[in-house]
């Protein structure tokens, strides 16, 4: 016998407007509170990441997920009863934390990458600089080129230290270098010839941020 839908409607529980409004008000409080917690967690995660403790940032997130219900209860905010509302609350926590964490890891709040080191340039004539041709860190240099080389270096803050080393025919040498007007200047102590390239390693640092570029000079 078909189910009588009219009977179900007659026996349905009456709509409690006051209870509904109270539940929605409590859910709104939970949404706002979770947003604030995720925002603060993103700030803490950024600090931990910059200290090299990124795994602690992830651990803090999972701890908050596990104890979210108890944190809300401590703040006298009822945890949602419906499964869909619970899912939305956890999803809000995750995406708010992740989005703000990404934002805080980028300028102007923070910088996680190191200084940018440009391609090498040589000096074909006095005070005239020309970029060497090449790709993938391998560059061709004319056989009669001078030993004067420079690379540009840029960062959001000042360069605090830099080094240049040369490897030629198995001998490693630290080269004297100078930083001037956004470029590192140095002179190689060897010239490449067939079968014997010159390998250069350039490191530039700004505080805790550092970048290293490896350059191979071959005979053009």
XYZ file of N, CA, C and O in Angstrom:
880
model
N 0.848 -1.193 0.000
C 0.000 0.000 0.000
C 0.887 1.249 0.000
O 1.828 1.346 0.799
N 0.619 2.194 -0.892
C 1.454 3.406 -0.955
C 1.408 4.167 0.359
O 0.393 4.190 1.053
N 2.594 4.799 0.683
C 2.697 5.565 1.924
C 1.891 6.844 1.818
O 1.949 7.546 0.811
N 1.124 7.150 2.837
C 0.284 8.337 2.853
C 1.119 9.543 3.261
O 1.494 9.710 4.423
N 1.482 10.395 2.270
C 2.305 11.562 2.537
C 1.561 12.593 3.376
O 2.165 13.357 4.132
N 0.247 12.598 3.242
C -0.548 13.555 4.025
C -0.414 13.281 5.512
O -0.295 14.197 6.331
N -0.361 11.978 5.852
C -0.220 11.593 7.260
C 1.127 12.047 7.798
O 1.241 12.531 8.932
N 2.220 11.903 6.954
C 3.554 12.327 7.378
C 3.590 13.822 7.659
O 4.203 14.280 8.620
N 2.912 14.588 6.814
C 2.898 16.031 7.004
C 2.145 16.413 8.267
O 2.522 17.349 8.980
N 1.073 15.698 8.541
C 0.290 15.993 9.731
C 1.043 15.641 11.003
O 0.874 16.292 12.038
N 1.887 14.566 10.913
C 2.621 14.098 12.093
C 3.989 14.754 12.230
O 4.736 14.454 13.155
N 4.363 15.615 11.267
C 5.673 16.254 11.317
C 5.766 17.193 12.508
O 4.783 17.794 12.938
N 6.973 17.276 13.057
C 7.186 18.138 14.214
C 7.033 19.597 13.795
O 7.449 19.992 12.711
N 6.435 20.387 14.624
C 6.236 21.811 14.292
C 7.571 22.548 14.204
O 8.534 22.202 14.879
N 7.611 23.533 13.347
C 8.825 24.323 13.149
C 9.028 25.257 14.327
O 8.156 26.067 14.649
N 10.193 25.102 14.974
C 10.505 25.946 16.124
C 11.393 27.087 15.651
O 12.592 26.934 15.468
N 10.804 28.234 15.443
C 11.548 29.380 14.920
C 12.632 29.834 15.882
O 13.766 30.130 15.476
N 12.329 29.847 17.163
C 13.296 30.301 18.151
C 14.509 29.374 18.187
O 15.661 29.832 18.243
N 14.233 28.071 18.147
C 15.329 27.095 18.159
C 16.179 27.220 16.904
O 17.413 27.133 16.957
N 15.513 27.435 15.764
C 16.234 27.588 14.493
C 17.142 28.815 14.518
O 18.308 28.760 14.104
N 16.625 29.944 15.002
C 17.404 31.174 15.049
C 18.584 31.052 16.013
O 19.684 31.560 15.740
N 18.356 30.360 17.127
C 19.442 30.156 18.095
C 20.554 29.307 17.487
O 21.747 29.604 17.650
N 20.166 28.256 16.768
C 21.145 27.370 16.140
C 21.961 28.131 15.089
O 23.193 28.013 15.022
N 21.286 28.927 14.260
C 21.976 29.675 13.214
C 22.875 30.760 13.812
O 23.959 31.041 13.283
N 22.441 31.340 14.915
C 23.261 32.345 15.587
C 24.535 31.711 16.140
O 25.632 32.270 15.999
N 24.382 30.531 16.738
C 25.549 29.826 17.265
C 26.484 29.391 16.139
O 27.714 29.432 16.272
N 25.911 28.995 15.011
C 26.735 28.588 13.874
C 27.506 29.774 13.302
O 28.661 29.644 12.885
N 26.872 30.941 13.296
C 27.552 32.150 12.821
C 28.722 32.496 13.739
O 29.804 32.900 13.273
N 28.519 32.344 15.044
C 29.607 32.581 15.988
C 30.770 31.617 15.728
O 31.934 32.011 15.781
N 30.438 30.352 15.460
C 31.470 29.357 15.198
C 32.252 29.704 13.930
O 33.486 29.585 13.891
N 31.545 30.149 12.893
C 32.210 30.509 11.626
C 33.179 31.667 11.839
O 34.327 31.626 11.376
N 32.750 32.706 12.555
C 33.608 33.867 12.803
C 34.810 33.486 13.656
O 35.949 33.892 13.391
N 34.564 32.680 14.685
C 35.639 32.272 15.588
C 36.669 31.410 14.853
O 37.884 31.594 15.031
N 36.210 30.488 14.027
C 37.132 29.629 13.271
C 37.957 30.462 12.281
O 39.141 30.210 12.082
N 37.324 31.456 11.678
C 38.058 32.344 10.769
C 39.192 33.053 11.499
O 40.324 33.117 11.005
N 38.911 33.579 12.683
C 39.940 34.281 13.462
C 41.048 33.318 13.865
O 42.245 33.654 13.783
N 40.686 32.102 14.296
C 41.686 31.123 14.698
C 42.571 30.721 13.519
O 43.796 30.582 13.652
N 41.966 30.532 12.347
C 42.731 30.167 11.158
C 43.671 31.300 10.757
O 44.814 31.055 10.334
N 43.225 32.543 10.899
C 44.053 33.706 10.586
C 45.264 33.773 11.510
O 46.409 33.960 11.061
N 45.039 33.596 12.803
C 46.136 33.613 13.771
C 47.077 32.435 13.558
O 48.301 32.570 13.703
N 46.510 31.283 13.208
C 47.339 30.102 12.936
C 48.221 30.343 11.716
O 49.376 29.895 11.678
N 47.704 31.049 10.724
C 48.504 31.356 9.531
C 49.693 32.246 9.881
O 50.798 32.069 9.348
N 49.490 33.204 10.786
C 50.595 34.058 11.232
C 51.659 33.219 11.944
O 52.857 33.359 11.678
N 51.212 32.340 12.841
C 52.150 31.478 13.555
C 52.866 30.533 12.594
O 54.071 30.279 12.733
N 52.148 30.018 11.599
C 52.737 29.104 10.628
C 53.806 29.811 9.798
O 54.848 29.223 9.477
N 53.556 31.070 9.451
C 54.538 31.832 8.693
C 55.820 32.009 9.487
O 56.930 31.830 8.968
N 55.686 32.344 10.760
C 56.859 32.510 11.615
C 57.645 31.200 11.726
O 58.879 31.186 11.589
N 56.935 30.098 11.946
C 57.607 28.805 12.069
C 58.298 28.408 10.761
O 59.400 27.867 10.763
N 57.646 28.696 9.627
C 58.232 28.370 8.323
C 59.530 29.143 8.107
O 60.526 28.586 7.639
N 59.525 30.417 8.446
C 60.725 31.243 8.265
C 61.850 30.807 9.197
O 63.022 31.100 8.930
N 61.498 30.126 10.278
C 62.508 29.594 11.189
C 62.963 28.194 10.787
O 63.778 27.578 11.471
N 62.439 27.703 9.662
C 62.792 26.367 9.193
C 61.997 25.262 9.852
O 62.345 24.083 9.727
N 60.914 25.613 10.550
C 60.101 24.618 11.278
C 58.741 24.461 10.615
O 57.697 24.491 11.269
N 58.726 24.256 9.293
C 57.460 24.150 8.564
C 56.612 22.983 9.056
O 55.380 23.054 9.050
N 57.275 21.902 9.499
C 56.534 20.731 9.966
C 55.756 21.036 11.245
O 54.704 20.447 11.503
N 56.269 21.973 12.053
C 55.542 22.380 13.250
C 54.272 23.143 12.879
O 53.249 23.034 13.560
N 54.337 23.899 11.775
C 53.154 24.625 11.309
C 52.053 23.649 10.921
O 50.879 23.845 11.254
N 52.422 22.600 10.204
C 51.445 21.585 9.795
C 50.911 20.847 11.020
O 49.706 20.555 11.117
N 51.797 20.564 11.971
C 51.379 19.864 13.189
C 50.381 20.696 13.983
O 49.387 20.156 14.500
N 50.611 21.997 14.059
C 49.681 22.875 14.769
C 48.297 22.849 14.138
O 47.277 22.872 14.838
N 48.263 22.785 12.809
C 46.966 22.738 12.126
C 46.197 21.479 12.511
O 45.004 21.544 12.841
N 46.861 20.327 12.480
C 46.177 19.070 12.810
C 45.759 19.029 14.279
O 44.709 18.459 14.613
N 46.552 19.636 15.144
C 46.174 19.700 16.559
C 44.905 20.521 16.720
O 43.986 20.147 17.461
N 44.832 21.639 15.988
C 43.634 22.477 16.069
C 42.421 21.739 15.516
O 41.310 21.880 16.047
N 42.605 20.962 14.454
C 41.500 20.188 13.896
C 40.971 19.197 14.934
O 39.752 19.052 15.129
N 41.888 18.517 15.617
C 41.487 17.505 16.595
C 40.770 18.106 17.807
O 39.854 17.494 18.362
N 41.194 19.312 18.179
C 40.651 19.907 19.402
C 39.719 21.089 19.125
O 39.393 21.841 20.038
N 39.296 21.230 17.873
C 38.437 22.362 17.526
C 37.145 22.358 18.333
O 36.707 23.401 18.831
N 36.537 21.202 18.473
C 35.277 21.098 19.201
C 35.440 21.552 20.651
O 34.584 22.258 21.200
N 36.573 21.167 21.257
C 36.804 21.505 22.662
C 37.163 22.986 22.823
O 36.817 23.601 23.831
N 37.854 23.550 21.821
C 38.182 24.976 21.870
C 36.908 25.808 21.797
O 36.719 26.759 22.563
N 36.007 25.434 20.889
C 34.741 26.151 20.779
C 33.907 25.993 22.051
O 33.248 26.939 22.498
N 33.938 24.788 22.614
C 33.190 24.555 23.857
C 33.741 25.413 24.988
O 32.979 25.947 25.804
N 35.084 25.563 25.037
C 35.708 26.398 26.066
C 35.281 27.849 25.905
O 35.129 28.574 26.889
N 35.071 28.262 24.646
C 34.625 29.627 24.366
C 33.110 29.765 24.449
O 32.559 30.807 24.078
N 32.462 28.678 24.903
C 30.997 28.650 25.077
C 30.263 28.847 23.750
O 29.237 29.542 23.678
N 30.820 28.253 22.697
C 30.194 28.282 21.378
C 29.827 26.851 21.005
O 30.715 26.004 20.851
N 28.558 26.529 20.871
C 28.146 25.152 20.540
C 28.711 24.697 19.192
O 28.765 25.476 18.235
N 29.143 23.465 19.136
C 29.642 22.881 17.889
C 28.438 22.473 17.034
O 27.444 21.959 17.559
N 28.480 22.717 15.710
C 27.333 22.363 14.857
C 26.931 20.898 15.010
O 27.779 20.018 15.155
N 25.627 20.639 14.945
C 25.126 19.278 15.101
C 25.044 18.534 13.776
O 25.229 17.314 13.738
N 24.759 19.227 12.715
C 24.585 18.580 11.415
C 25.928 18.273 10.766
O 26.864 19.066 10.835
N 26.012 17.108 10.135
C 27.260 16.681 9.516
C 27.766 17.631 8.454
O 28.967 17.889 8.355
N 26.849 18.170 7.643
C 27.241 19.092 6.576
C 27.824 20.382 7.142
O 28.805 20.906 6.637
N 27.253 20.851 8.227
C 27.757 22.061 8.859
C 29.126 21.816 9.491
O 29.988 22.711 9.492
N 29.336 20.631 10.029
C 30.650 20.286 10.582
C 31.709 20.276 9.477
O 32.808 20.798 9.648
N 31.357 19.670 8.358
C 32.287 19.616 7.222
C 32.651 21.019 6.747
O 33.824 21.319 6.481
N 31.656 21.903 6.634
C 31.909 23.265 6.189
C 32.823 24.003 7.156
O 33.685 24.790 6.740
N 32.678 23.739 8.442
C 33.506 24.408 9.440
C 34.964 23.967 9.312
O 35.878 24.806 9.342
N 35.190 22.663 9.144
C 36.563 22.161 8.986
C 37.168 22.637 7.655
O 38.358 22.944 7.580
N 36.340 22.672 6.605
C 36.816 23.155 5.313
C 37.203 24.628 5.407
O 38.216 25.060 4.841
N 36.405 25.408 6.122
C 36.718 26.822 6.313
C 38.039 26.979 7.051
O 38.873 27.821 6.688
N 38.250 26.180 8.075
C 39.490 26.233 8.845
C 40.692 25.954 7.945
O 41.688 26.686 7.976
N 40.598 24.919 7.124
C 41.721 24.531 6.262
C 42.028 25.592 5.213
O 43.175 26.043 5.078
N 41.019 26.014 4.461
C 41.268 26.936 3.355
C 41.642 28.333 3.840
O 42.477 29.000 3.219
N 41.050 28.781 4.944
C 41.424 30.085 5.486
C 42.871 30.069 5.943
O 43.642 30.992 5.670
N 43.258 29.021 6.661
C 44.648 28.877 7.121
C 45.612 28.813 5.940
O 46.631 29.517 5.917
N 45.296 27.991 4.942
C 46.194 27.801 3.808
C 46.340 29.080 2.981
O 47.463 29.465 2.615
N 45.221 29.746 2.694
C 45.275 30.958 1.863
C 46.065 32.066 2.550
O 46.943 32.696 1.933
N 45.785 32.306 3.833
C 46.520 33.366 4.535
C 47.985 32.992 4.735
O 48.858 33.878 4.720
N 48.274 31.714 4.907
C 49.668 31.276 5.040
C 50.433 31.592 3.756
O 51.553 32.107 3.789
N 49.829 31.292 2.609
C 50.467 31.597 1.320
C 50.650 33.105 1.153
O 51.705 33.564 0.692
N 49.634 33.865 1.533
C 49.729 35.332 1.411
C 50.859 35.872 2.273
O 51.661 36.713 1.827
N 50.964 35.392 3.511
C 51.976 35.901 4.436
C 53.391 35.467 4.062
O 54.365 36.063 4.536
N 53.526 34.439 3.214
C 54.851 33.991 2.786
C 55.353 34.751 1.568
O 56.426 34.441 1.050
N 54.588 35.717 1.111
C 54.966 36.497 -0.065
C 55.068 37.972 0.296
O 54.491 38.415 1.285
N 55.826 38.744 -0.523
C 55.945 40.180 -0.256
C 54.573 40.839 -0.247
O 53.680 40.392 -0.972
N 54.352 41.869 0.554
C 55.369 42.552 1.362
C 55.543 41.984 2.760
O 56.269 42.543 3.560
N 54.878 40.877 3.082
C 54.941 40.332 4.438
C 56.221 39.542 4.678
O 56.838 39.656 5.737
N 56.633 38.737 3.716
C 57.819 37.905 3.896
C 58.360 37.502 2.529
O 57.680 37.635 1.505
N 59.582 37.012 2.534
C 60.217 36.518 1.317
C 60.888 35.192 1.660
O 61.685 35.117 2.591
N 60.561 34.140 0.940
C 61.144 32.825 1.218
C 62.212 32.440 0.198
O 62.954 31.498 0.408
N 62.264 33.162 -0.915
C 63.288 32.879 -1.910
C 64.519 33.724 -1.621
O 64.478 34.691 -0.863
N 65.639 33.356 -2.230
C 66.871 34.085 -2.032
C 67.084 35.156 -3.079
O 66.234 35.372 -3.952
N 68.205 35.854 -3.026
C 68.517 36.886 -4.016
C 68.544 36.327 -5.435
O 68.881 35.157 -5.649
N 68.199 37.158 -6.398
C 68.227 36.770 -7.801
C 69.590 37.123 -8.401
O 70.020 38.269 -8.320
N 70.251 36.118 -8.986
C 71.562 36.306 -9.601
C 71.394 36.263 -11.113
O 70.857 35.291 -11.660
N 71.828 37.311 -11.793
C 71.656 37.410 -13.234
C 72.737 36.677 -14.009
O 73.704 36.140 -13.441
N 72.602 36.623 -15.336
C 73.595 35.950 -16.186
C 74.911 36.714 -16.187
O 74.934 37.934 -15.960
N 76.025 36.043 -16.460
C 77.326 36.716 -16.445
C 77.514 37.652 -17.631
O 76.998 37.418 -18.723
N 78.251 38.708 -17.378
C 78.629 39.660 -18.421
C 80.146 39.823 -18.428
O 80.789 39.730 -17.378
N 80.715 40.035 -19.599
C 82.153 40.298 -19.692
C 82.372 41.692 -20.253
O 81.445 42.354 -20.716
N 83.621 42.155 -20.191
C 83.960 43.521 -20.556
C 84.803 43.527 -21.833
O 86.036 43.459 -21.768
N 84.162 43.602 -23.013
C 84.926 43.602 -24.270
C 85.791 44.850 -24.421
O 86.818 44.815 -25.109
N 85.375 45.943 -23.815
C 86.186 47.156 -23.810
C 85.903 47.910 -22.523
O 84.954 47.589 -21.795
N 86.710 48.894 -22.224
C 86.618 49.596 -20.948
C 85.217 50.150 -20.701
O 84.665 50.874 -21.543
N 84.649 49.757 -19.546
C 83.339 50.239 -19.090
C 82.195 49.872 -20.026
O 81.137 50.499 -19.996
N 82.408 48.884 -20.875
C 81.353 48.365 -21.751
C 81.138 46.901 -21.397
O 82.083 46.097 -21.481
N 79.916 46.568 -21.037
C 79.628 45.207 -20.591
C 78.646 44.551 -21.545
O 77.696 45.180 -22.007
N 78.893 43.276 -21.815
C 78.055 42.517 -22.744
C 77.703 41.178 -22.116
O 78.566 40.482 -21.572
N 76.419 40.820 -22.186
C 75.964 39.547 -21.617
C 76.451 38.377 -22.461
O 76.351 38.407 -23.695
N 76.980 37.367 -21.809
C 77.451 36.175 -22.519
C 76.257 35.370 -23.024
O 75.215 35.291 -22.370
N 76.407 34.774 -24.177
C 75.350 33.930 -24.731
C 75.454 32.531 -24.135
O 76.545 32.009 -23.925
N 74.300 31.942 -23.874
C 74.287 30.594 -23.318
C 72.977 30.309 -22.613
O 72.171 31.206 -22.360
N 72.764 29.051 -22.292
C 71.563 28.609 -21.574
C 71.930 27.520 -20.587
O 72.969 26.863 -20.721
N 71.044 27.347 -19.597
C 71.240 26.259 -18.633
C 72.503 26.383 -17.815
O 73.055 25.373 -17.355
N 72.990 27.612 -17.624
C 74.191 27.808 -16.812
C 75.493 27.626 -17.560
O 76.565 27.741 -16.968
N 75.425 27.326 -18.864
C 76.630 27.148 -19.689
C 76.717 28.323 -20.657
O 75.790 28.563 -21.444
N 77.839 29.057 -20.609
C 77.988 30.269 -21.413
C 79.268 30.214 -22.236
O 80.286 29.663 -21.801
N 79.192 30.828 -23.414
C 80.354 30.917 -24.309
C 81.033 32.260 -24.114
O 80.373 33.304 -24.053
N 82.354 32.242 -24.036
C 83.110 33.467 -23.874
C 84.189 33.528 -24.949
O 84.837 32.508 -25.243
N 84.393 34.675 -25.593
C 85.412 34.787 -26.647
C 86.812 34.445 -26.115
O 87.129 34.706 -24.956
N 87.634 33.878 -26.972
C 88.952 33.427 -26.536
C 89.841 34.591 -26.100
O 90.750 34.429 -25.271
N 89.592 35.783 -26.661
C 90.433 36.934 -26.340
C 89.788 37.875 -25.330
O 90.205 39.025 -25.177
N 88.707 37.413 -24.654
C 88.007 38.266 -23.702
C 88.852 38.479 -22.453
O 89.685 37.640 -22.082
N 88.631 39.621 -21.821
C 89.333 39.890 -20.568
C 88.797 38.981 -19.470
O 87.753 38.351 -19.614
N 89.484 38.946 -18.364
C 89.071 38.097 -17.247
C 88.048 38.776 -16.357
O 87.638 38.198 -15.350
N 87.654 39.991 -16.692
C 86.697 40.729 -15.869
C 85.278 40.228 -16.139
O 84.813 40.226 -17.279
N 84.604 39.823 -15.067
C 83.237 39.295 -15.160
C 82.393 40.003 -14.096
O 82.888 40.377 -13.029
N 81.099 40.157 -14.386
C 80.172 40.651 -13.378
C 78.827 39.953 -13.540
O 78.477 39.516 -14.641
N 78.097 39.853 -12.432
C 76.729 39.329 -12.450
C 75.868 40.268 -11.618
O 76.299 40.766 -10.571
N 74.671 40.532 -12.088
C 73.750 41.374 -11.308
C 73.155 40.550 -10.176
O 72.986 39.330 -10.283
N 72.834 41.214 -9.081
C 72.221 40.544 -7.935
C 71.191 41.490 -7.333
O 71.465 42.676 -7.121
N 69.988 40.983 -7.100
C 68.906 41.831 -6.598
C 68.103 41.088 -5.543
O 67.969 39.860 -5.579
N 67.570 41.879 -4.599
C 66.747 41.318 -3.534
C 65.953 42.458 -2.911
O 66.253 43.639 -3.129
N 64.923 42.099 -2.123
C 64.086 43.119 -1.509
C 64.823 43.885 -0.417
O 64.427 44.988 -0.040
N 65.895 43.299 0.111
C 66.719 43.980 1.101
C 68.179 43.879 0.674
O 68.506 43.211 -0.320
N 69.050 44.544 1.397
C 70.447 44.617 1.000
C 71.179 43.285 1.078
O 70.878 42.422 1.916
N 72.156 43.099 0.184
C 73.001 41.908 0.197
C 74.003 42.039 1.329
O 74.721 43.044 1.437
N 74.057 41.055 2.197
C 74.933 41.117 3.371
C 76.239 40.370 3.175
O 77.231 40.670 3.843
N 76.276 39.385 2.279
C 77.518 38.655 2.030
C 77.469 38.015 0.649
O 76.385 37.758 0.113
N 78.643 37.760 0.085
C 78.724 37.154 -1.248
C 80.101 36.521 -1.409
O 81.094 36.997 -0.822
N 80.155 35.459 -2.170
C 81.417 34.773 -2.440
C 81.429 34.302 -3.887
O 80.372 34.020 -4.471
N 82.631 34.198 -4.447
C 82.820 33.682 -5.797
C 83.993 32.705 -5.762
O 85.072 33.050 -5.276
N 83.773 31.510 -6.250
C 84.849 30.518 -6.318
C 84.985 30.002 -7.744
O 84.024 30.010 -8.516
N 86.192 29.557 -8.076
C 86.502 29.093 -9.427
C 87.104 27.695 -9.364
O 87.973 27.429 -8.540
N 86.606 26.822 -10.232
C 87.165 25.481 -10.362
C 87.707 25.334 -11.780
O 86.960 25.434 -12.747
N 89.014 25.103 -11.886
C 89.641 24.987 -13.204
C 90.691 23.877 -13.169
O 91.615 23.910 -12.358
N 90.485 22.880 -14.017
C 91.408 21.738 -14.123
C 91.647 21.090 -12.760
O 92.762 20.731 -12.399
N 90.544 20.998 -11.983
C 90.600 20.324 -10.689
C 91.064 21.176 -9.533
O 91.118 20.706 -8.397
N 91.399 22.425 -9.781
C 91.878 23.316 -8.721
C 90.790 24.315 -8.348
O 90.276 25.042 -9.204
N 90.437 24.353 -7.068
C 89.404 25.256 -6.570
C 90.059 26.502 -5.990
O 90.963 26.408 -5.144
N 89.608 27.673 -6.416
C 90.182 28.943 -5.978
C 89.077 29.899 -5.568
O 88.074 30.032 -6.266
N 89.271 30.559 -4.425
C 88.349 31.612 -4.003
C 88.797 32.924 -4.646
O 89.950 33.352 -4.476
N 87.896 33.544 -5.382
C 88.233 34.764 -6.103
C 87.850 36.003 -5.304
O 86.857 36.013 -4.581
N 88.637 37.042 -5.470
C 88.315 38.330 -4.865
C 87.162 38.959 -5.638
O 87.174 38.989 -6.873
N 86.163 39.447 -4.926
C 84.979 40.015 -5.582
C 84.548 41.279 -4.856
O 84.867 41.486 -3.681
N 83.810 42.118 -5.576
C 83.305 43.370 -5.017
C 81.859 43.578 -5.462
O 81.502 43.270 -6.602
N 81.058 44.117 -4.557
C 79.659 44.433 -4.850
C 79.545 45.938 -5.069
O 79.904 46.738 -4.195
N 79.033 46.306 -6.250
C 78.902 47.731 -6.562
C 77.693 47.935 -7.467
O 77.575 47.276 -8.510
N 76.813 48.842 -7.055
C 75.634 49.214 -7.857
C 74.828 48.006 -8.321
O 74.433 47.910 -9.484
N 74.613 47.066 -7.414
C 73.756 45.929 -7.723
C 74.400 44.827 -8.534
O 73.693 43.950 -9.061
N 75.739 44.818 -8.650
C 76.430 43.759 -9.390
C 77.671 43.313 -8.618
O 78.303 44.115 -7.913
N 77.996 42.041 -8.756
C 79.210 41.493 -8.156
C 80.280 41.433 -9.250
O 80.084 40.790 -10.285
N 81.398 42.083 -9.020
C 82.499 42.148 -9.980
C 83.637 41.241 -9.497
O 83.954 41.224 -8.302
N 84.246 40.526 -10.433
C 85.394 39.686 -10.087
C 86.195 39.390 -11.345
O 85.723 39.598 -12.474
N 87.406 38.917 -11.160
C 88.278 38.532 -12.270
C 88.600 37.051 -12.159
O 89.020 36.580 -11.088
N 88.396 36.320 -13.232
C 88.802 34.918 -13.253
C 90.320 34.851 -13.363
O 90.970 35.752 -13.899
N 90.887 33.806 -12.827
C 92.346 33.638 -12.879
C 92.745 32.602 -13.910
O 93.902 32.189 -13.964
N 91.779 32.188 -14.736
C 92.067 31.207 -15.791
C 91.155 31.475 -16.969
O 90.064 32.029 -16.827
N 91.612 31.093 -18.145
C 90.815 31.236 -19.366
C 90.467 29.853 -19.892
O 91.321 28.962 -19.920
N 89.206 29.643 -20.284
C 88.831 28.331 -20.823
C 89.461 28.089 -22.181
O 89.681 29.015 -22.945
N 89.802 26.845 -22.423
C 90.182 26.452 -23.770
C 89.654 25.054 -24.004
O 89.076 24.436 -23.104
N 89.798 24.556 -25.236
C 89.139 23.315 -25.658
C 89.312 22.206 -24.619
O 90.420 21.796 -24.311
N 88.163 21.740 -24.103
C 88.192 20.615 -23.164
C 88.375 21.013 -21.722
O 88.256 20.173 -20.832
N 88.669 22.280 -21.452
C 88.900 22.727 -20.076
C 88.087 23.994 -19.777
O 88.600 25.111 -19.857
N 86.812 23.823 -19.444
C 85.984 24.997 -19.108
C 86.344 25.529 -17.719
O 86.977 24.849 -16.908
N 85.906 26.732 -17.455
C 86.050 27.336 -16.133
C 84.689 27.272 -15.440
O 83.685 27.722 -15.995
N 84.674 26.704 -14.228
C 83.428 26.590 -13.465
C 83.437 27.635 -12.350
O 84.395 27.714 -11.569
N 82.373 28.415 -12.278
C 82.245 29.458 -11.268
C 81.037 29.172 -10.377
O 79.981 28.766 -10.863
N 81.203 29.393 -9.086
C 80.104 29.264 -8.125
C 79.948 30.591 -7.411
O 80.875 31.054 -6.740
N 78.789 31.201 -7.564
C 78.521 32.517 -6.987
C 77.411 32.385 -5.956
O 76.334 31.851 -6.258
N 77.660 32.852 -4.748
C 76.679 32.801 -3.670
C 76.427 34.204 -3.153
O 77.374 34.950 -2.881
N 75.160 34.567 -3.037
C 74.772 35.875 -2.497
C 73.757 35.649 -1.381
O 72.839 34.836 -1.523
N 73.940 36.375 -0.283
C 73.064 36.205 0.872
C 72.553 37.546 1.360
O 73.227 38.572 1.243
N 71.338 37.492 1.913
C 70.742 38.646 2.577
C 70.088 38.133 3.844
O 69.018 37.521 3.795
N 70.753 38.326 4.962
C 70.252 37.761 6.215
C 70.274 36.241 6.156
O 71.300 35.622 5.884
N 69.104 35.628 6.373
C 69.005 34.166 6.337
C 68.683 33.632 4.951
O 68.608 32.433 4.754
N 68.486 34.527 3.970
C 68.144 34.115 2.614
C 69.401 34.056 1.762
O 70.205 34.995 1.754
N 69.559 32.965 1.048
C 70.769 32.773 0.260
C 70.446 32.094 -1.065
O 69.513 31.291 -1.162
N 71.220 32.438 -2.103
C 71.083 31.818 -3.423
C 72.465 31.520 -3.965
O 73.426 32.257 -3.716
N 72.564 30.423 -4.713
C 73.823 30.026 -5.332
C 73.590 29.755 -6.810
O 72.606 29.105 -7.179
N 74.482 30.260 -7.643
C 74.391 30.064 -9.077
C 75.686 29.438 -9.571
O 76.785 29.920 -9.242
N 75.570 28.367 -10.338
C 76.734 27.694 -10.905
C 76.843 28.026 -12.378
O 75.880 27.849 -13.133
N 78.010 28.494 -12.799
C 78.236 28.962 -14.154
C 79.409 28.199 -14.775
O 80.442 28.000 -14.129
N 79.221 27.783 -16.002
C 80.302 27.143 -16.752
C 80.663 28.044 -17.942
O 79.803 28.407 -18.737
N 81.941 28.406 -18.022
C 82.423 29.225 -19.125
C 83.180 28.349 -20.101
O 84.178 27.711 -19.746
N 82.701 28.306 -21.338
C 83.347 27.540 -22.409
C 83.904 28.502 -23.449
O 83.455 29.626 -23.599
N 84.870 28.020 -24.201
C 85.448 28.818 -25.269
C 84.448 28.969 -26.395
O 83.879 27.987 -26.876
N 84.209 30.207 -26.825
C 83.242 30.447 -27.881
C 83.769 29.940 -29.223
O 84.967 29.928 -29.466
